[in-house]
Short mmCIF file of C-alpha atoms in Angstrom, two decimals:
data_model
loop_
_atom_site.label_atom_id
_atom_site.label_comp_id
_atom_site.label_asym_id
_atom_site.label_seq_id
_atom_site.Cartn_x
_atom_site.Cartn_y
_atom_site.Cartn_z
CA MET J 490 -10.11 -29.62 -32.24
CA VAL J 491 -13.41 -28.48 -30.85
CA SER J 492 -15.09 -27.23 -33.94
CA ALA J 493 -14.42 -27.12 -37.63
CA MET J 494 -17.26 -24.69 -38.27
CA SER J 495 -15.77 -21.39 -37.14
CA ALA J 496 -12.29 -20.02 -36.57
CA PRO J 497 -10.79 -20.72 -33.15
CA LEU J 498 -11.08 -17.89 -30.64
CA ILE J 499 -8.34 -19.37 -28.46
CA SER J 500 -5.79 -22.05 -29.34
CA LEU J 501 -3.34 -23.75 -27.00
CA ARG J 502 -0.36 -25.36 -28.68
CA GLN J 503 1.99 -27.67 -26.77
CA VAL J 504 1.25 -25.83 -23.56
CA ASP J 505 2.68 -26.76 -20.17
CA ALA J 506 1.20 -24.89 -17.22
CA GLY J 507 1.23 -24.88 -13.47
CA TYR J 508 2.09 -22.82 -10.43
CA ARG J 509 5.59 -21.73 -9.49
CA ASP J 510 7.87 -24.72 -9.95
CA SER J 511 5.22 -27.42 -10.28
CA THR J 512 3.68 -28.31 -13.64
CA VAL J 513 0.05 -29.35 -13.55
CA LEU J 514 -0.69 -29.67 -17.26
CA HIS J 515 1.63 -31.09 -19.89
CA ASP J 516 1.67 -30.67 -23.65
CA VAL J 517 -1.90 -29.45 -24.07
CA ASN J 518 -3.23 -28.83 -27.55
CA LEU J 519 -6.75 -27.44 -27.60
CA SER J 520 -8.85 -24.94 -29.52
CA VAL J 521 -12.12 -23.32 -28.64
CA SER J 522 -14.41 -21.33 -30.89
CA GLN J 523 -17.81 -19.69 -30.78
CA ASP J 524 -19.26 -23.05 -31.80
CA SER J 525 -17.79 -24.83 -28.79
CA PHE J 526 -20.05 -26.38 -26.18
CA THR J 527 -17.40 -28.29 -24.36
CA GLY J 528 -17.09 -30.01 -21.01
CA ILE J 529 -13.70 -30.50 -19.39
CA VAL J 530 -13.87 -33.59 -17.22
CA GLY J 531 -11.35 -35.21 -14.95
CA PRO J 532 -10.67 -36.10 -11.33
CA SER J 533 -9.85 -33.57 -8.61
CA GLY J 534 -6.36 -32.17 -9.05
CA ALA J 535 -6.20 -33.17 -12.72
CA GLY J 536 -5.84 -29.60 -13.96
CA LYS J 537 -9.39 -28.74 -15.06
CA THR J 538 -9.43 -25.32 -13.40
CA THR J 539 -5.87 -24.71 -14.55
CA LEU J 540 -6.96 -25.35 -18.14
CA LEU J 541 -9.86 -22.96 -17.70
CA ARG J 542 -7.53 -20.30 -16.31
CA LEU J 543 -5.24 -20.72 -19.30
CA LEU J 544 -8.15 -20.15 -21.67
CA LEU J 545 -9.18 -17.17 -19.58
CA GLY J 546 -5.74 -15.61 -19.68
CA ALA J 547 -5.49 -15.61 -15.89
CA LEU J 548 -2.50 -17.95 -16.03
CA LYS J 549 0.54 -17.77 -18.28
CA PRO J 550 1.86 -20.99 -19.79
CA GLN J 551 5.22 -22.30 -18.64
CA ARG J 552 5.85 -23.56 -22.17
CA GLY J 553 4.04 -23.44 -25.48
CA VAL J 554 1.90 -20.86 -27.20
CA ILE J 555 -1.61 -19.50 -26.67
CA ASP J 556 -3.13 -17.75 -29.68
CA ARG J 557 -6.07 -15.45 -29.19
CA SER J 558 -8.19 -14.04 -31.96
CA GLY J 559 -7.88 -10.32 -31.26
CA SER J 560 -9.40 -9.19 -28.01
CA VAL J 561 -12.00 -11.89 -27.51
CA PRO J 562 -14.71 -10.89 -25.04
CA VAL J 563 -14.59 -13.77 -22.57
CA SER J 564 -16.63 -14.01 -19.38
CA TYR J 565 -15.94 -16.27 -16.46
CA VAL J 566 -18.26 -17.86 -13.92
CA PRO J 567 -16.26 -19.09 -10.91
CA GLN J 568 -17.22 -21.67 -8.34
CA LEU J 569 -19.73 -20.36 -5.81
CA GLU J 570 -17.45 -20.83 -2.82
CA THR J 571 -14.79 -18.47 -4.15
CA VAL J 572 -16.52 -15.36 -2.81
CA ASP J 573 -17.88 -14.12 0.51
CA TRP J 574 -21.65 -14.15 0.12
CA ASN J 575 -21.93 -11.91 3.16
CA PHE J 576 -20.36 -9.05 1.18
CA PRO J 577 -22.57 -5.95 1.39
CA ALA J 578 -24.05 -5.91 -2.09
CA THR J 579 -27.35 -6.50 -3.82
CA VAL J 580 -27.82 -8.69 -6.88
CA GLU J 581 -27.96 -5.62 -9.12
CA GLU J 582 -24.76 -4.18 -7.63
CA CYS J 583 -22.97 -7.49 -8.16
CA VAL J 584 -24.09 -7.80 -11.77
CA LEU J 585 -22.99 -4.24 -12.49
CA MET J 586 -19.51 -4.89 -11.13
CA SER J 587 -18.78 -6.21 -14.62
CA ARG J 588 -19.34 -2.67 -15.90
CA SER J 589 -16.42 -1.37 -13.89
CA ALA J 590 -15.15 1.01 -16.53
CA ARG J 591 -17.92 3.51 -15.68
CA TRP J 592 -16.46 6.70 -14.22
CA VAL J 593 -19.37 7.58 -11.96
CA PRO J 594 -20.60 5.44 -9.08
CA TRP J 595 -24.33 5.61 -9.66
CA THR J 596 -26.38 3.36 -11.92
CA SER J 597 -27.90 4.81 -15.08
CA LYS J 598 -31.45 4.06 -16.12
CA ALA J 599 -30.19 2.23 -19.20
CA GLU J 600 -27.96 0.02 -17.05
CA ARG J 601 -30.82 -0.74 -14.70
CA LEU J 602 -33.00 -1.82 -17.63
CA GLU J 603 -30.20 -3.94 -19.01
CA VAL J 604 -29.68 -5.69 -15.68
CA ALA J 605 -33.41 -6.26 -15.37
CA ALA J 606 -33.50 -7.88 -18.81
CA VAL J 607 -30.60 -10.22 -18.04
CA LEU J 608 -32.03 -11.19 -14.66
CA GLU J 609 -35.42 -11.78 -16.26
CA ARG J 610 -33.87 -14.08 -18.82
CA LEU J 611 -32.31 -16.04 -15.97
CA SER J 612 -35.66 -16.18 -14.11
CA ILE J 613 -34.43 -14.08 -11.19
CA GLY J 614 -35.93 -10.79 -12.35
CA ASP J 615 -37.57 -10.19 -8.98
CA LEU J 616 -34.31 -10.47 -7.03
CA ALA J 617 -32.44 -7.36 -8.26
CA GLY J 618 -32.71 -5.56 -4.93
CA ARG J 619 -32.08 -8.63 -2.77
CA HIS J 620 -28.89 -8.99 -0.73
CA ILE J 621 -26.73 -11.74 -2.23
CA ARG J 622 -26.62 -13.68 1.07
CA GLU J 623 -30.37 -14.25 0.78
CA LEU J 624 -30.10 -16.20 -2.49
CA SER J 625 -30.26 -19.98 -2.80
CA GLY J 626 -27.34 -21.84 -4.42
CA GLY J 627 -29.13 -21.95 -7.75
CA GLN J 628 -29.97 -18.24 -7.60
CA GLN J 629 -26.35 -17.41 -6.73
CA GLN J 630 -25.24 -19.37 -9.78
CA ARG J 631 -27.68 -17.43 -11.95
CA MET J 632 -26.47 -14.16 -10.51
CA PHE J 633 -22.91 -15.09 -11.47
CA LEU J 634 -24.20 -15.96 -14.93
CA ALA J 635 -25.94 -12.59 -15.15
CA ARG J 636 -22.70 -10.84 -14.18
CA ALA J 637 -20.93 -12.74 -16.94
CA LEU J 638 -23.63 -12.23 -19.59
CA ILE J 639 -23.97 -8.48 -19.12
CA ARG J 640 -20.52 -8.18 -20.71
CA GLN J 641 -21.99 -9.81 -23.84
CA PRO J 642 -19.16 -12.32 -24.24
CA LYS J 643 -18.39 -14.44 -27.28
CA LEU J 644 -17.06 -17.14 -25.03
CA LEU J 645 -18.33 -18.15 -21.60
CA LEU J 646 -16.11 -20.18 -19.27
CA LEU J 647 -17.66 -21.81 -16.23
CA ASP J 648 -15.94 -23.61 -13.36
CA GLU J 649 -18.14 -26.41 -11.99
CA PRO J 650 -21.38 -24.49 -12.67
CA THR J 651 -23.59 -27.20 -11.21
CA SER J 652 -21.56 -27.95 -8.12
CA GLY J 653 -23.68 -27.63 -4.99
CA VAL J 654 -27.01 -27.07 -6.74
CA ASP J 655 -30.04 -29.36 -6.79
CA ILE J 656 -31.09 -31.52 -9.74
CA SER J 657 -33.76 -29.10 -10.90
CA THR J 658 -31.29 -26.19 -10.95
CA ARG J 659 -28.74 -28.37 -12.71
CA HIS J 660 -31.27 -29.02 -15.49
CA ASP J 661 -32.16 -25.34 -15.67
CA VAL J 662 -28.49 -24.30 -15.92
CA LEU J 663 -27.83 -26.88 -18.61
CA HIS J 664 -30.83 -25.73 -20.65
CA LEU J 665 -29.83 -22.12 -20.23
CA LEU J 666 -26.31 -22.85 -21.45
CA ALA J 667 -27.75 -24.72 -24.41
CA ASP J 668 -29.89 -21.68 -25.24
CA LEU J 669 -26.89 -19.36 -25.01
CA HIS J 670 -24.92 -21.70 -27.25
CA ALA J 671 -27.78 -21.75 -29.74
CA ASP J 672 -27.63 -17.93 -29.72
CA GLY J 673 -24.00 -18.13 -30.87
CA MET J 674 -21.99 -18.10 -27.65
CA GLY J 675 -19.11 -20.51 -27.11
CA ILE J 676 -19.38 -22.42 -23.83
CA VAL J 677 -16.61 -24.26 -21.99
CA LEU J 678 -17.22 -25.67 -18.54
CA THR J 679 -15.50 -27.95 -16.10
CA THR J 680 -17.42 -30.69 -14.40
CA HIS J 681 -16.86 -33.85 -12.44
CA ASP J 682 -20.48 -34.88 -12.99
CA LEU J 683 -20.27 -37.51 -15.73
CA ASN J 684 -23.90 -38.60 -15.79
CA GLY J 685 -25.64 -35.37 -14.86
CA ILE J 686 -23.69 -32.98 -17.11
CA ALA J 687 -20.91 -34.45 -19.22
CA ALA J 688 -23.02 -37.06 -20.99
CA HIS J 689 -25.40 -34.31 -22.15
CA LEU J 690 -22.75 -32.10 -23.77
CA PRO J 691 -21.85 -32.38 -27.46
CA HIS J 692 -18.09 -32.31 -26.87
CA LEU J 693 -15.86 -33.44 -24.03
CA VAL J 694 -12.19 -33.08 -23.14
CA CYS J 695 -10.89 -35.64 -20.65
CA VAL J 696 -8.02 -34.29 -18.59
CA ASN J 697 -5.59 -35.89 -16.21
CA HIS J 698 -2.52 -33.62 -16.22
CA ARG J 699 -2.72 -33.88 -20.01
CA VAL J 700 -5.50 -34.19 -22.53
CA VAL J 701 -6.32 -37.89 -22.42
CA ALA J 702 -9.03 -37.77 -25.08
CA GLU J 703 -11.50 -35.42 -26.70
CA GLY J 704 -14.55 -35.86 -28.83
CA SER J 705 -18.25 -36.56 -28.52
CA PRO J 706 -19.54 -38.38 -25.42
CA GLU J 707 -19.84 -41.55 -27.51
CA GLN J 708 -16.16 -41.26 -28.40
CA VAL J 709 -14.72 -40.49 -24.97
CA ILE J 710 -17.10 -41.97 -22.43
CA THR J 711 -15.65 -45.44 -22.76
CA PRO J 712 -14.23 -47.72 -20.06
CA ASP J 713 -10.69 -47.35 -21.41
CA VAL J 714 -10.70 -43.54 -21.59
CA LEU J 715 -12.38 -43.23 -18.21
CA GLU J 716 -9.81 -45.55 -16.64
CA GLU J 717 -6.99 -43.50 -18.12
CA THR J 718 -8.64 -40.28 -16.95
CA PHE J 719 -9.83 -41.25 -13.49
CA GLY J 720 -7.43 -44.10 -12.71
CA ALA J 721 -10.27 -46.50 -11.96
CA ARG J 722 -12.24 -48.94 -14.05
CA MET J 723 -15.80 -47.85 -14.79
CA ASP J 724 -18.54 -49.48 -16.82
CA VAL J 725 -20.56 -47.58 -19.40
CA LEU J 726 -24.18 -48.51 -20.09
CA GLN J 727 -26.76 -47.24 -22.57
CA HIS J 728 -30.07 -46.22 -21.05
CA LEU J 729 -32.85 -44.64 -23.13
CA GLY J 730 -30.23 -43.47 -25.62
CA LEU J 731 -28.06 -41.90 -22.94
CA LEU J 732 -24.68 -43.03 -21.71
CA VAL J 733 -24.60 -43.94 -18.03
CA VAL J 734 -21.30 -44.37 -16.22
CA VAL J 735 -21.26 -46.96 -13.46
CA ASP J 736 -18.48 -47.28 -10.91
CA PRO J 737 -18.67 -50.93 -9.87
CA SER J 738 -16.41 -50.39 -6.86
CA SER J 739 -18.62 -47.67 -5.37
CA PRO J 740 -21.49 -48.34 -2.91
CA ASN J 741 -23.41 -45.90 -5.14
CA PRO J 742 -22.42 -47.20 -8.56
CA LEU J 743 -23.65 -44.24 -10.64
CA ALA J 744 -20.48 -42.20 -11.10
CA GLY J 745 -20.54 -38.47 -10.61
CA MET W 22 -23.67 24.49 25.32
CA GLU W 23 -20.85 26.13 27.19
CA THR W 24 -19.11 22.77 27.28
CA LEU W 25 -19.16 22.75 23.52
CA LEU W 26 -18.29 26.38 22.91
CA ASP W 27 -15.70 27.00 25.59
CA PRO W 28 -12.83 25.01 24.03
CA LEU W 29 -13.53 26.65 20.66
CA SER W 30 -12.11 29.92 21.98
CA TYR W 31 -8.66 28.34 21.63
CA ALA W 32 -7.15 28.33 18.14
CA PHE W 33 -5.34 25.05 18.77
CA PHE W 34 -8.65 23.38 19.61
CA GLN W 35 -10.36 24.72 16.51
CA LYS W 36 -7.60 23.28 14.37
CA GLY W 37 -7.63 20.06 16.37
CA LEU W 38 -11.37 19.70 15.89
CA ILE W 39 -11.12 20.15 12.13
CA VAL W 40 -8.29 17.64 11.92
CA ALA W 41 -9.99 15.11 14.20
CA ALA W 42 -13.27 15.29 12.28
CA LEU W 43 -11.53 14.99 8.92
CA SER W 44 -9.25 12.22 10.20
CA GLY W 45 -12.19 10.23 11.51
CA ALA W 46 -14.07 10.73 8.26
CA LEU W 47 -11.10 9.76 6.09
CA LEU W 48 -10.17 6.67 8.11
CA GLY W 49 -13.82 5.63 8.34
CA PHE W 50 -14.24 6.03 4.58
CA ILE W 51 -11.18 4.08 3.50
CA GLY W 52 -11.62 1.63 6.37
CA VAL W 53 -14.60 0.09 4.57
CA TYR W 54 -12.29 -1.26 1.87
CA ILE W 55 -9.66 -2.31 4.39
CA VAL W 56 -12.10 -4.22 6.59
CA LEU W 57 -14.00 -5.88 3.74
CA ARG W 58 -10.71 -7.07 2.27
CA GLY W 59 -9.64 -8.52 5.60
CA MET W 60 -6.70 -6.12 5.67
CA SER W 61 -7.12 -4.81 9.20
CA TYR W 62 -3.85 -6.36 10.18
CA ILE W 63 -2.14 -4.68 7.22
CA GLY W 64 -3.54 -1.32 8.33
CA HIS W 65 -2.16 -1.93 11.79
CA GLY W 66 1.22 -2.99 10.44
CA LEU W 67 1.40 -0.15 7.96
CA SER W 68 0.85 2.48 10.62
CA HIS W 69 3.82 1.05 12.50
CA ALA W 70 5.91 0.91 9.35
CA ILE W 71 5.20 4.56 8.60
CA PHE W 72 6.39 5.44 12.06
CA GLY W 73 9.90 4.44 10.96
CA GLY W 74 9.81 6.95 8.13
CA PHE W 75 8.20 9.56 10.34
CA ALA W 76 10.97 9.17 12.94
CA ALA W 77 13.76 9.29 10.37
CA MET W 78 12.41 12.43 8.73
CA GLN W 79 11.82 14.15 12.09
CA LEU W 80 15.51 13.76 12.80
CA PHE W 81 17.03 14.59 9.44
CA ALA W 82 14.57 16.89 7.67
CA ALA W 83 11.63 17.65 9.91
CA GLN W 84 10.08 20.13 7.45
CA LEU W 85 9.85 17.44 4.82
CA TYR W 86 8.53 14.75 7.13
CA ILE W 87 5.28 14.33 5.25
CA VAL W 88 7.07 13.76 1.95
CA GLY W 89 9.70 11.42 3.36
CA ALA W 90 7.36 9.48 5.59
CA GLY W 91 4.83 9.39 2.75
CA LEU W 92 7.31 7.78 0.39
CA TRP W 93 8.40 5.42 3.15
CA GLY W 94 4.77 4.52 3.80
CA ILE W 95 3.91 3.97 0.15
CA ALA W 96 6.99 1.77 -0.30
CA SER W 97 6.01 -0.22 2.81
CA ALA W 98 2.42 -0.52 1.61
CA LEU W 99 3.43 -1.85 -1.77
CA ALA W 100 5.94 -4.24 -0.17
CA ILE W 101 3.27 -5.47 2.22
CA THR W 102 0.80 -6.04 -0.64
CA ASN W 103 3.40 -7.91 -2.59
CA VAL W 104 4.38 -10.05 0.35
CA ALA W 105 0.78 -10.75 1.28
CA ARG W 106 -0.04 -11.90 -2.24
CA ARG W 107 3.04 -13.89 -3.06
CA SER W 108 4.74 -14.99 0.11
CA ARG W 109 5.13 -18.70 0.66
CA LEU W 110 6.24 -18.10 4.21
CA GLY W 111 2.87 -16.88 5.45
CA ALA W 112 1.58 -13.37 4.93
CA ASP W 113 1.03 -12.61 8.61
CA ALA W 114 4.58 -13.51 9.57
CA ALA W 115 6.12 -11.62 6.66
CA ILE W 116 4.04 -8.50 7.30
CA GLY W 117 4.89 -8.73 10.98
CA VAL W 118 8.59 -8.75 10.20
CA ILE W 119 8.47 -5.85 7.73
CA THR W 120 6.32 -3.55 9.81
CA THR W 121 7.70 -4.19 13.27
CA ALA W 122 11.24 -3.86 11.94
CA SER W 123 10.33 -0.46 10.51
CA PHE W 124 8.69 0.51 13.80
CA ALA W 125 11.73 -0.66 15.77
CA LEU W 126 13.95 1.39 13.49
CA GLY W 127 11.87 4.46 14.25
CA VAL W 128 12.10 3.88 17.99
CA ALA W 129 15.87 3.29 17.73
CA LEU W 130 16.40 6.50 15.75
CA PHE W 131 14.42 8.48 18.29
CA ALA W 132 16.28 6.88 21.19
CA ARG W 133 19.73 7.41 19.70
CA PHE W 134 19.46 10.81 18.03
CA GLY W 135 16.20 12.37 19.12
CA THR W 136 15.02 13.89 22.29
CA SER W 137 12.36 11.90 24.04
CA GLY W 138 9.44 14.22 24.49
CA PRO W 139 6.24 15.38 22.91
CA ALA W 140 7.09 14.54 19.29
CA PHE W 141 7.66 10.89 20.13
CA ASP W 142 4.60 10.56 22.36
CA ASN W 143 2.45 12.52 19.93
CA ALA W 144 3.35 10.20 17.09
CA LEU W 145 2.46 7.19 19.20
CA PHE W 146 -0.79 8.33 20.79
CA GLY W 147 -1.82 11.48 18.93
CA SER W 148 -2.07 15.06 20.12
CA ILE W 149 -4.13 18.12 19.35
CA LEU W 150 -1.30 20.46 20.24
CA GLY W 151 0.83 22.14 17.63
CA ILE W 152 -1.28 21.30 14.60
CA THR W 153 -0.13 23.49 11.74
CA ASN W 154 -2.03 24.90 8.78
CA SER W 155 0.10 22.80 6.46
CA GLN W 156 -0.99 19.64 8.31
CA ILE W 157 -4.61 20.64 7.78
CA LEU W 158 -3.91 21.35 4.13
CA TRP W 159 -2.29 17.94 3.62
CA LEU W 160 -5.22 16.25 5.34
CA VAL W 161 -7.71 18.09 3.12
CA LEU W 162 -5.72 17.22 -0.02
CA VAL W 163 -5.47 13.52 0.87
CA THR W 164 -9.18 13.42 1.72
CA LEU W 165 -10.08 15.00 -1.62
CA PHE W 166 -7.74 12.63 -3.43
CA THR W 167 -9.25 9.59 -1.71
CA VAL W 168 -12.85 10.65 -2.33
CA GLY W 169 -11.98 11.48 -5.95
CA VAL W 170 -10.37 8.10 -6.58
CA VAL W 171 -13.27 6.22 -4.98
CA PHE W 172 -15.74 8.29 -7.04
CA VAL W 173 -14.21 7.46 -10.41
CA ARG W 174 -13.12 3.89 -9.57
CA TYR W 175 -16.10 2.95 -7.39
CA ARG W 176 -17.13 -0.19 -9.23
CA ALA W 177 -13.57 -1.33 -9.95
CA LEU W 178 -12.69 -1.03 -6.26
CA MET W 179 -15.85 -2.85 -5.22
CA PHE W 180 -15.29 -5.62 -7.80
CA THR W 181 -11.64 -6.04 -6.76
CA THR W 182 -12.72 -6.22 -3.13
CA PHE W 183 -15.52 -8.73 -3.76
CA ASP W 184 -14.01 -11.05 -6.37
CA PRO W 185 -10.46 -10.12 -7.41
CA GLU W 186 -9.89 -13.03 -9.78
CA VAL W 187 -13.00 -12.42 -11.85
CA ALA W 188 -12.42 -8.68 -11.70
CA ASN W 189 -8.99 -9.27 -13.17
CA VAL W 190 -10.27 -11.29 -16.11
CA SER W 191 -13.15 -8.85 -16.62
CA GLY W 192 -10.83 -6.02 -17.52
CA VAL W 193 -10.15 -4.47 -14.12
CA LYS W 194 -6.46 -3.89 -13.58
CA THR W 195 -6.57 -5.39 -10.12
CA GLY W 196 -2.86 -5.02 -9.43
CA ARG W 197 -3.05 -1.31 -10.16
CA THR W 198 -6.29 -0.97 -8.20
CA GLU W 199 -4.80 -2.67 -5.15
CA ALA W 200 -1.69 -0.51 -5.38
CA LEU W 201 -3.90 2.58 -5.56
CA LEU W 202 -5.79 1.44 -2.48
CA MET W 203 -2.56 0.87 -0.58
CA ILE W 204 -1.28 4.31 -1.60
CA MET W 205 -4.53 5.88 -0.36
CA LEU W 206 -4.26 3.91 2.87
CA SER W 207 -0.67 4.89 3.54
CA LEU W 208 -1.40 8.55 2.80
CA ALA W 209 -4.46 8.46 5.06
CA ILE W 210 -2.43 6.97 7.89
CA LEU W 211 0.33 9.49 7.37
CA VAL W 212 -1.85 12.59 7.53
CA THR W 213 -3.85 11.36 10.52
CA LEU W 214 -0.89 10.03 12.44
CA THR W 215 -0.24 13.15 14.47
CA VAL W 216 -3.78 13.37 15.78
CA ILE W 217 -4.79 9.73 16.14
CA GLY W 218 -1.36 8.28 16.87
CA VAL W 219 0.44 5.39 15.24
CA THR W 220 -0.73 2.81 17.76
CA LEU W 221 -4.39 3.74 17.39
CA VAL W 222 -4.85 4.50 13.70
CA ALA W 223 -5.72 0.89 12.91
CA ALA W 224 -8.62 1.04 15.37
CA MET W 225 -10.14 3.98 13.54
CA LEU W 226 -9.81 2.11 10.25
CA VAL W 227 -11.70 -0.84 11.66
CA ILE W 228 -14.27 0.38 14.20
CA PRO W 229 -16.37 2.74 12.02
CA ALA W 230 -16.42 0.22 9.17
CA VAL W 231 -17.57 -2.60 11.45
CA ILE W 232 -20.25 -0.35 12.95
CA ALA W 233 -21.45 0.50 9.45
CA ARG W 234 -21.46 -3.15 8.37
CA MET W 235 -23.63 -4.07 11.33
CA LEU W 236 -26.14 -1.38 10.32
CA THR W 237 -26.48 -2.00 6.58
CA ASP W 238 -26.26 -4.56 3.79
CA SER W 239 -25.55 -1.90 1.16
CA PHE W 240 -22.00 -1.10 0.10
CA ALA W 241 -22.79 2.54 -0.70
CA ARG W 242 -24.60 3.08 2.61
CA MET W 243 -21.73 1.37 4.43
CA LEU W 244 -19.34 3.98 3.03
CA ILE W 245 -21.58 6.80 4.21
CA ILE W 246 -22.31 5.39 7.69
CA SER W 247 -18.67 4.53 8.30
CA THR W 248 -17.64 8.05 7.36
CA ILE W 249 -20.25 9.54 9.70
CA ALA W 250 -19.24 7.20 12.56
CA GLY W 251 -15.59 8.16 12.06
CA THR W 252 -16.42 11.87 11.99
CA PHE W 253 -18.52 11.64 15.13
CA SER W 254 -15.78 9.70 16.93
CA GLY W 255 -13.27 12.38 15.94
CA LEU W 256 -15.43 15.26 17.14
CA ALA W 257 -16.63 13.68 20.40
CA GLY W 258 -13.18 12.26 21.10
CA MET W 259 -11.60 15.69 20.76
CA TYR W 260 -13.91 17.25 23.33
CA LEU W 261 -13.40 14.38 25.76
CA SER W 262 -9.67 14.58 25.19
CA TYR W 263 -9.74 18.29 26.04
CA TYR W 264 -11.69 17.85 29.25
CA ALA W 265 -10.05 14.62 30.39
CA GLU W 266 -6.57 15.90 29.48
CA VAL W 267 -5.55 12.68 27.78
CA PRO W 268 -4.11 12.12 24.29
CA SER W 269 -6.68 12.78 21.56
CA GLY W 270 -6.15 9.44 19.82
CA THR W 271 -7.13 7.44 22.88
CA MET W 272 -10.41 9.30 23.37
CA ILE W 273 -11.30 9.17 19.68
CA VAL W 274 -10.81 5.41 19.68
CA LEU W 275 -12.73 5.02 22.95
CA VAL W 276 -15.69 6.93 21.54
CA GLY W 277 -15.61 4.63 18.52
CA ALA W 278 -15.52 1.61 20.82
CA VAL W 279 -18.52 2.85 22.79
CA LEU W 280 -20.41 3.45 19.53
CA PHE W 281 -19.55 -0.08 18.49
CA ILE W 282 -20.95 -1.51 21.74
CA ILE W 283 -24.16 0.52 21.39
CA VAL W 284 -24.68 -0.61 17.78
CA LEU W 285 -23.87 -4.20 18.70
CA ALA W 286 -26.45 -4.10 21.47
CA ALA W 287 -29.01 -2.49 19.18
CA THR W 288 -28.55 -4.76 16.18
CA GLY W 289 -27.92 -8.01 18.08
CA ALA W 290 -27.78 -11.19 16.06
CA ARG W 291 -28.51 -9.39 12.79
CA GLY W 292 -25.50 -7.13 13.23
CA LEU W 293 -23.28 -10.06 14.10
CA ARG W 294 -24.50 -12.00 11.08
CA ARG W 295 -23.80 -9.07 8.79
CA SER W 296 -20.31 -8.52 10.13
CA ALA W 297 -19.43 -12.23 10.11
CA GLY W 298 -16.77 -13.34 7.67
CA MET W 299 -15.36 -9.87 7.04
CA ASP W 300 -11.87 -11.33 7.19
CA SER W 301 -12.56 -13.82 4.42
CA HIS W 302 -11.05 -11.58 1.75
CA ALA W 303 -7.61 -11.40 3.27
CA PRO W 304 -4.97 -11.26 0.53
CA ARG W 305 -3.74 -14.74 -0.06
CA PRO W 306 -0.79 -16.18 -1.91
CA THR W 307 -1.34 -16.92 -5.60
CA ARG W 308 -4.01 -19.54 -5.91
CA GLU W 309 -2.78 -23.08 -6.40
CA VAL W 310 -6.04 -24.87 -7.01
CA VAL W 311 -5.39 -27.67 -9.45
CA SER W 312 -8.76 -29.31 -9.81
#
């Protein structure tokens, strides 16, 4: 259970899910609400993205039930490499794709102002007219966020939002997500970055084809849970009040 | 000036010019979506598939060929989309089987029951002879339909082309949008088939769109430039076809190819960079990422 403070927006009960005849996730029970600020962690191939797609409604469960609270406005931020950044579009055009119900092709003044405000909030206000190929990785991530936020979602799902960005951008994205959560938006993201992201989130779900454990970082970032999740023994240290995961078998022992 | 005006004294040329210009414009317009989605091969295959329906209807109910071949084309288009999205065997192979089988059926029907002659050659390579008012009317109707659909579904079509998965979860009915695009494509091929020819239609879907992509980074401008390039190819190709006494489709495509070379030379590395990766949106089987 992610939060006891507000009613769940989406609940998965005894859900199995996968693709065609293979099952990737087994017997998943999970709820997310507007209070959620949750990281889904696990190794590659563990079913993190599959879980996100279940929450999103892009994948139907093979077994079990998914309850949704009415028509929940959910926005999704995919991994950067899922699109062709050479596509002929500006940042503003990309952000406005989310407003696809409009029956005329041109952009209204109100829409333009709205896009400008969202881009400004994400510190890319000066890039509205820029072609998307000309953006850095961090700016591309922000543009995706802008496209998601312009739909004013109650729940924001992000797939590896800090993958391929530098440390400074990772901090910025994390702070931005914290701000959005403080404004009342539920946040669920996948990450493989235990030290850089997961340890900073208030709630984690460890996944390895099933939910291995969930709770606060102090509850789930333990050698036993990490071994069950990642299949390898890792040490956990405390440093300046933060949990630090160390992989003793790695040449670079800081995991993630 | 005489070179331009002289052929216009013939009614068949006037009709041919209208049809060639509209065909070039229509194929250039819709070609933007086809090229950006990496569906050039589907366009090529679909034109061959439609030939099967065209041949069958020519033999059994020639007056209704546009209806019969249209239904055949739409069915093929939807089958191709379905196969491309879901096939585990490989989309290219599956599309190749469907479309070439349909094409072979058309050739077989012509060979067994038809008379080899202008109708067969015209369907393959295009001709300006014998264009009827009803053909022009159909072309105008399909063009208006296509422009109308793109006008009201502009953002949905762009979103589905750029990022289909996120479009789907953002409220765009991507399945319906893709089906609509395939219907527009099959209708466009059908109504331009007699002028451009089944073997050359795919070129006119691709060339103007690639030219436009090399010239601009804006989606809206790409639509406009591609339409203009297609129109120009149609008009210039018709005149060259008249004077060179070769099938109209070949000259229209050759004009497009020359335009492409000129633009490539003019834009150089920038044009190549812009047009790089245009096949990266090819329909792929249902995603099986399990990270």
